[in-house]
Coordinates of C-alpha atoms in Angstrom, one line a residue:
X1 CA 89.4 65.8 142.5
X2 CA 87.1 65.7 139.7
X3 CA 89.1 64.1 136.3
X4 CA 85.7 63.8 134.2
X5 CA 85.2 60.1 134.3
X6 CA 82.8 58.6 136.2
X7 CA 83.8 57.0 139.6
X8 CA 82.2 53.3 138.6
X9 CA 83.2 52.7 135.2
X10 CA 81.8 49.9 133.8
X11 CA 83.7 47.9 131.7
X12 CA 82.0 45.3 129.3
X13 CA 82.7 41.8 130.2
X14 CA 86.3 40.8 129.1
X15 CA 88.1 44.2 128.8
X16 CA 91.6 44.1 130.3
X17 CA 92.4 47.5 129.4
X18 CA 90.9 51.1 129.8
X19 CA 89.1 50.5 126.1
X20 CA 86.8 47.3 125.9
X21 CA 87.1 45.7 122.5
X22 CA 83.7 44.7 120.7
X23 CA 82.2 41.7 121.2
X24 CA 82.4 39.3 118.4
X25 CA 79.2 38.3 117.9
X26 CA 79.4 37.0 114.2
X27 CA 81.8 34.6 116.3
X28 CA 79.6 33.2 119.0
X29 CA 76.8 32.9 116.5
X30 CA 79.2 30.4 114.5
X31 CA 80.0 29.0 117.4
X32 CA 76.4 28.5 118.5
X33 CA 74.9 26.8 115.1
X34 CA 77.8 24.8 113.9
X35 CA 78.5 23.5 117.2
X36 CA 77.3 21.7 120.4
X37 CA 80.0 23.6 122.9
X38 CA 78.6 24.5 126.3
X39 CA 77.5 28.2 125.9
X40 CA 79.8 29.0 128.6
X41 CA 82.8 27.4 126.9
X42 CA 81.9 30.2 123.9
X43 CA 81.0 32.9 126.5
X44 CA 84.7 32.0 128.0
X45 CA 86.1 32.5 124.7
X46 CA 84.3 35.7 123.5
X47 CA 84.0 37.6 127.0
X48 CA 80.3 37.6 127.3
X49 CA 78.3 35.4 129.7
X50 CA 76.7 32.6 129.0
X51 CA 72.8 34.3 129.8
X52 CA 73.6 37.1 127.0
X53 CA 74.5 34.2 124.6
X54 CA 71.0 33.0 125.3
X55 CA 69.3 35.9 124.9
X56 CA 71.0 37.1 121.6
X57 CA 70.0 33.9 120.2
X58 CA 67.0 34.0 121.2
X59 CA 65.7 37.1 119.9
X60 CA 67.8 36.5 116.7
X61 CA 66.8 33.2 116.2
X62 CA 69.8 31.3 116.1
X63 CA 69.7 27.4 116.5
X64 CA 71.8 24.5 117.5
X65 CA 72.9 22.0 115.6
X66 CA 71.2 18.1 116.0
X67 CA 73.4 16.5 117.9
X68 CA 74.9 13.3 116.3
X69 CA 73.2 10.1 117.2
X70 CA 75.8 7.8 118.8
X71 CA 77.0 5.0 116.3
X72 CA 77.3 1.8 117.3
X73 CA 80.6 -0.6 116.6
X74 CA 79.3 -2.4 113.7
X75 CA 77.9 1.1 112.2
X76 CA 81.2 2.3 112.9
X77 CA 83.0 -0.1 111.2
X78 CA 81.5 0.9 107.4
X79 CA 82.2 4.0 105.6
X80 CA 80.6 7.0 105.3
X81 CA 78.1 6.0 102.3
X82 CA 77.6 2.6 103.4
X83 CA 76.0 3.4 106.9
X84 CA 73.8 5.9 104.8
X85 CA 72.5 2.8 103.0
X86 CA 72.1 0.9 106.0
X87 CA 70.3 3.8 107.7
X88 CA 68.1 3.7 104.2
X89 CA 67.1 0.0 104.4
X90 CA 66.0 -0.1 108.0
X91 CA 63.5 2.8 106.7
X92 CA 61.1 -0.2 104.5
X93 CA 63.6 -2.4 104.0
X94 CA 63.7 -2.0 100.0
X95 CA 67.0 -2.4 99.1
X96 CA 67.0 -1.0 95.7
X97 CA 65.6 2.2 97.1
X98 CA 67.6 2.5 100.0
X99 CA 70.4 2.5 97.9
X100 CA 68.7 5.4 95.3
X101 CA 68.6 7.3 98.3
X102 CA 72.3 6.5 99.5
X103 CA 73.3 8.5 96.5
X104 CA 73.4 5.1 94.4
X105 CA 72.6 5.2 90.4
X106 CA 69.2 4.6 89.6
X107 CA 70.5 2.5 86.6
X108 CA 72.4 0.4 88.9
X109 CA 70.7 0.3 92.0
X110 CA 69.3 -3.0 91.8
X111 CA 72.6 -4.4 91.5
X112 CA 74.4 -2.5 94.0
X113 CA 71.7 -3.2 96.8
X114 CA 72.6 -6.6 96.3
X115 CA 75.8 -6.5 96.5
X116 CA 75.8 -4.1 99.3
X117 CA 73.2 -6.5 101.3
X118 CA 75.9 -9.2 100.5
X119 CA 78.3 -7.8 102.4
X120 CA 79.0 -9.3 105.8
X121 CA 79.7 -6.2 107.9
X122 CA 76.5 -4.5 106.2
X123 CA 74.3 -8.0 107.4
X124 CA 76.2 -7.1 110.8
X125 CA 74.9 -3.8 111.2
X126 CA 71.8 -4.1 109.9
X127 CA 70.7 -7.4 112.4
X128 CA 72.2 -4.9 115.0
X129 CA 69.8 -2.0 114.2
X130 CA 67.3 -4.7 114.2
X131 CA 68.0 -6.0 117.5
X132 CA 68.1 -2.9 119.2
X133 CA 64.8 -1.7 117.6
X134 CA 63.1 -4.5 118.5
X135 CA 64.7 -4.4 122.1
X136 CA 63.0 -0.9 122.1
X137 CA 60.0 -1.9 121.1
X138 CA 60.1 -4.8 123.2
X139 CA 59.6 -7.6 119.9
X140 CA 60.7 -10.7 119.8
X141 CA 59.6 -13.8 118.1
X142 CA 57.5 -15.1 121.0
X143 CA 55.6 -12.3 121.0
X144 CA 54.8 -11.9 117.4
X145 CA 54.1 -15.5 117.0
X146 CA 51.7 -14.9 119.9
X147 CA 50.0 -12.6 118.5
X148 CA 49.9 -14.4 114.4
X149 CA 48.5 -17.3 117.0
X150 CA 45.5 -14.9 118.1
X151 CA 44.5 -13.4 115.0
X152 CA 44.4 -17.2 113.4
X153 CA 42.0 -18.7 116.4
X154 CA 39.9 -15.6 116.7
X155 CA 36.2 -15.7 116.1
X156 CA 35.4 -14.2 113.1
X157 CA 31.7 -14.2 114.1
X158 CA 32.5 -11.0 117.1
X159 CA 32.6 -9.1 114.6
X160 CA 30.2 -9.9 111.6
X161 CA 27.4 -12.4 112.2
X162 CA 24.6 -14.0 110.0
X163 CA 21.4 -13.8 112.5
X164 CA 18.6 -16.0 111.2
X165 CA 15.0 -14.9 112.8
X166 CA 11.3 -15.6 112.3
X167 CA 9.7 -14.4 109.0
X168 CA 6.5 -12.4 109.3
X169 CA 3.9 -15.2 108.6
X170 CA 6.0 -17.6 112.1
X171 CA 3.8 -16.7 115.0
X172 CA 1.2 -15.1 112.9
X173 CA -2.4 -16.1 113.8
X174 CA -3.0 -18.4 111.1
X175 CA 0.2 -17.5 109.8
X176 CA -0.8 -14.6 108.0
X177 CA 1.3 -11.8 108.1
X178 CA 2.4 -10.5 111.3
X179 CA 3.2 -6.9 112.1
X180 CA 5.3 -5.1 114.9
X181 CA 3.1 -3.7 117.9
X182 CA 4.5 0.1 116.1
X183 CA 3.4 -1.1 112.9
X184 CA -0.3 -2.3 114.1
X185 CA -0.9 1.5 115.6
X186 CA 0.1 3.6 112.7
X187 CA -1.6 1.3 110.1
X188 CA -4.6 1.4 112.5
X189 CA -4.4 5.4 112.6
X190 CA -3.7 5.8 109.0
X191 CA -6.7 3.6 108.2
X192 CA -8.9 5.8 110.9
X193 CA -7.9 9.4 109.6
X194 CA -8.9 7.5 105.7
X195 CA -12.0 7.6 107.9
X196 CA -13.0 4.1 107.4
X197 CA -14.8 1.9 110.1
X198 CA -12.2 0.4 112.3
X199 CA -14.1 -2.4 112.4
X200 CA -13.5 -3.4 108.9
X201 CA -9.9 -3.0 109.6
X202 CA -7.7 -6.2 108.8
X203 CA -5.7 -7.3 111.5
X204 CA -3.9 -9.6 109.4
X205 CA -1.8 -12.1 111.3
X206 CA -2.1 -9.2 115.1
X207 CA 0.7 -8.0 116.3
X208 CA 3.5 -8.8 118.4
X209 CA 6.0 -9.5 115.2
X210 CA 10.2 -9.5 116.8
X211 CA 13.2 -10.3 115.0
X212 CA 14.7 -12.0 118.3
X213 CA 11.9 -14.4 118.0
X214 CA 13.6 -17.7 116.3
X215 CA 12.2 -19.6 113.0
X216 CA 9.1 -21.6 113.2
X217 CA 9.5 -25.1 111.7
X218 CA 6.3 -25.7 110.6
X219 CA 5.7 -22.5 109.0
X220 CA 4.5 -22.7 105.5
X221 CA 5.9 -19.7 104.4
X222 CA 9.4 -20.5 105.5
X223 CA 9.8 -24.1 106.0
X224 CA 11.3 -23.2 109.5
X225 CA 14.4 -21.5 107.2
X226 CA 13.5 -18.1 108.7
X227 CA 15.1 -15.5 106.8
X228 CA 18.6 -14.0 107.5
X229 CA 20.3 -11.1 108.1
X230 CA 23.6 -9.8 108.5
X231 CA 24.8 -8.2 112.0
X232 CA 28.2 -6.2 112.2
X233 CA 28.8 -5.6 115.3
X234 CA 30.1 -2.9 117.3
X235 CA 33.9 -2.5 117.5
X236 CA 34.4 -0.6 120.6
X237 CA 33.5 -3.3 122.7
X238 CA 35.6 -6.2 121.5
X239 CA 37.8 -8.8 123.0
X240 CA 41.5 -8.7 122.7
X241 CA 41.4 -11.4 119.8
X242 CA 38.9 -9.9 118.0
X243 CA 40.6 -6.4 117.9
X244 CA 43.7 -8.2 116.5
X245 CA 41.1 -9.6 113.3
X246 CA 40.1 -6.7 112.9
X247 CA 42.0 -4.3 110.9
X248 CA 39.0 -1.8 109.9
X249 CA 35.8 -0.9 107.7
X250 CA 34.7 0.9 105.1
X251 CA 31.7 2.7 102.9
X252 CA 30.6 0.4 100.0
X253 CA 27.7 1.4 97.6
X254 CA 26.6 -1.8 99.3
X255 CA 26.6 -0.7 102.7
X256 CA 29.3 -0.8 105.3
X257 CA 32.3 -3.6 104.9
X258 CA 34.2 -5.1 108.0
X259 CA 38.0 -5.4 107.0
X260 CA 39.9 -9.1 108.8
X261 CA 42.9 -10.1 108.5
X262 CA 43.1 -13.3 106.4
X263 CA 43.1 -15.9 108.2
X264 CA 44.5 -18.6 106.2
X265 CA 47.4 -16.3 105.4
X266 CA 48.2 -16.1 109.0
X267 CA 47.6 -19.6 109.6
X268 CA 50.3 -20.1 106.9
X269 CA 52.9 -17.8 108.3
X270 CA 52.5 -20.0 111.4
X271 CA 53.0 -23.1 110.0
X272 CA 55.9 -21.6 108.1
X273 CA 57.6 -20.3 111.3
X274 CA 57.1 -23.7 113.0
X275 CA 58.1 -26.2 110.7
X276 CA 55.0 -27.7 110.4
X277 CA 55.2 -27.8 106.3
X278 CA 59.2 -28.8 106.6
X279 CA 58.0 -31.3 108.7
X280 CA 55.3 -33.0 106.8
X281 CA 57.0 -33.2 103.5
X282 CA 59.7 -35.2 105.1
X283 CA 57.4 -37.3 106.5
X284 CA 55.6 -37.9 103.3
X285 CA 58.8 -38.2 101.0
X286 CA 60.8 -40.4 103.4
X287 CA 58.2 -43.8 104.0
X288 CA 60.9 -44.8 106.5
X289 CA 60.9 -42.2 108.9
X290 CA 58.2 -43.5 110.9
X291 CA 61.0 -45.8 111.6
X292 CA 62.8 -42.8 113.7
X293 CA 59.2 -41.8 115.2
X294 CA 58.3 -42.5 118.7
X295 CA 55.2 -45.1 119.3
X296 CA 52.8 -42.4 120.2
X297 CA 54.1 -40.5 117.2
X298 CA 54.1 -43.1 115.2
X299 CA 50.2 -44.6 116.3
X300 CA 49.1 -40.4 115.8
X301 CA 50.8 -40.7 112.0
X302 CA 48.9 -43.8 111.4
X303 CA 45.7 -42.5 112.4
X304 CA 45.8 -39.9 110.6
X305 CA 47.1 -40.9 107.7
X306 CA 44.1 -43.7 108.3
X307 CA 41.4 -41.0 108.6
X308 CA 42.5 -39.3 105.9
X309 CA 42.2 -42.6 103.5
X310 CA 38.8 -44.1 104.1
X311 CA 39.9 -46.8 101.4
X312 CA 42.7 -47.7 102.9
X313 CA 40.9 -48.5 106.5
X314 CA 38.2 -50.3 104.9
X315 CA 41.2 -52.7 103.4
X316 CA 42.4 -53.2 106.9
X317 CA 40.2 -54.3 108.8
X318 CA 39.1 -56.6 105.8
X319 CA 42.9 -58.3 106.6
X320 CA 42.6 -57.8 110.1
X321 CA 39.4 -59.1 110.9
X322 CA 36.8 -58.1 113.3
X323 CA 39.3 -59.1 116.1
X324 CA 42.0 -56.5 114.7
X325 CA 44.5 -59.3 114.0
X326 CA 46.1 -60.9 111.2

């Protein structure tokens, strides 16, 4: 019996009743940006599958909100404003602007940061954020003193070199002026197409002239000093410690400059780290601690402190006598 409804009705998803309600789908887009529910949580919710969520987003554009980076206990532990200044000062560690960009007064920044950096939960989380970021990036202080250790004992000279060689009139015959095999052929066919007789051509010195060739010492021209150069080298062959030194170059109306670290700078931050300064300035205000001082410490203090005053050694062995004692 025919009752003018079709013998499959579909129903849309969710419809409990001969009339399907419309799908919400202001709704499921709220629920999709401002949210991080499953899509089939809101496809539960709404009636609709999951795969139609997707879709409608898709072509429509919708996106999902970042999901919030876990916090850690001591993060946890400030308020709201303060973990924005902490999150600030692990950017450059500046703590006036970190707190400028915590929402801080300009006016008073300078005094807040220090208050703020003060604060022993703030210290907490920010040597936490510290840890794990070097944990991530696999630092610690071995490593970096390792490396301040490298760059301070690396050879300058693999990268930039002063190469003294021979000056034209060296290995000249009768130290006259030398030229380059190259140079003897053109100068020979420029003075044949002057068409002049070759053999009034002056050979000078002959040929033969090479910059790998060393200084002759009993050159008159040079006095065996040779004449320099300088060589830069090239940087894409370079060992490990050398890479470290180097820290680039760059296009001077001079010519090209190669860029080190400094040297003595790193050497410093070395002897800072160590205790090598601390050290020696207790050693030099306090006579008596070579009292404390082991005999091979104390015999490598003496020397040194002996090398370093000729005066004093020459007064010594004037006491001490030839034999070394009194």
């Amino acid at each position: 019996m025919e009752t003018g409804q079709p013998q499959n009705p579909k129903q849309a998803p969710g419809a409990t009743g001969a009339e399907s309600q419309p799908t919400d789908w202001a709704g499921i887009q709220h629920g999709f940006t401002t949210t991080n529910e499953p899509l089939r949580e809101i496809g539960k919710r709404f009636g609709v599958t999951h795969a139609a969520i997707g879709k409608r987003a898709r072509k429509e554009g919708w996106t999902r909100p970042e999901k919030q980076k876990p916090v850690s206990i001591k993060m946890a532990a400030l308020d709201p404003r303060h973990q924005r200044f902490v999150q600030e000062y692990l950017v450059d560690l500046n703590g006036t602007q970190a707190a400028i960009r915590a929402g801080y007064s300009a006016n008073t920044a300078n005094e807040q940061a220090s208050r703020l950096l003060a604060n022993v939960k703030i210290q907490e989380a920010v040597e936490e954020a510290q840890r794990k970021l070097q944990d991530k990036l696999e630092i610690n202080a071995e490593r970096v003193i390792q490396k301040l250790a490298t760059i301070a004992m690396a050879d300058p000279r693999e990268l930039v070199q002063n190469k003294v060689s021979c000056c034209r009139f060296c290995y000249g015959a009768g130290h006259k002026y030398q030229r380059s095999d190259h140079e003897m052929d053109a100068d020979r066919e420029d003075w044949e197409r002057q068409g002049k007789d070759p053999q009034h051509f002056n050979e000078k010195g002959g040929a033969g002239f090479s910059l790998a060739l060393p200084p002759v010492e009993t050159c008159p021209h040079c006095a065996g000093d040779g004449v320099s150069r300088v060589v830069l080298k090239d940087t894409r062959d370079l060992s490990p410690a050398a890479r470290l030194l180097y820290c680039g170059a760059k296009q001077t109306k001079f010519g090209v400059e190669i860029q080190m670290h400094n040297q003595l700078d790193v050497l410093d931050k070395l002897c800072r780290h160590l205790g090598i300064y601390a050290t020696d300035n207790y050693q030099k205000s306090d006579p008596l601690s070579l009292r404390t001082m082991t005999d091979a410490e104390r015999a490598v203090r003496i020397e040194r402190m002996l090398a370093d005053n000729p005066a004093m050694l020459g007064a010594l062995n004037s006491v001490l006598g030839p034999g070394g004692e009194a």
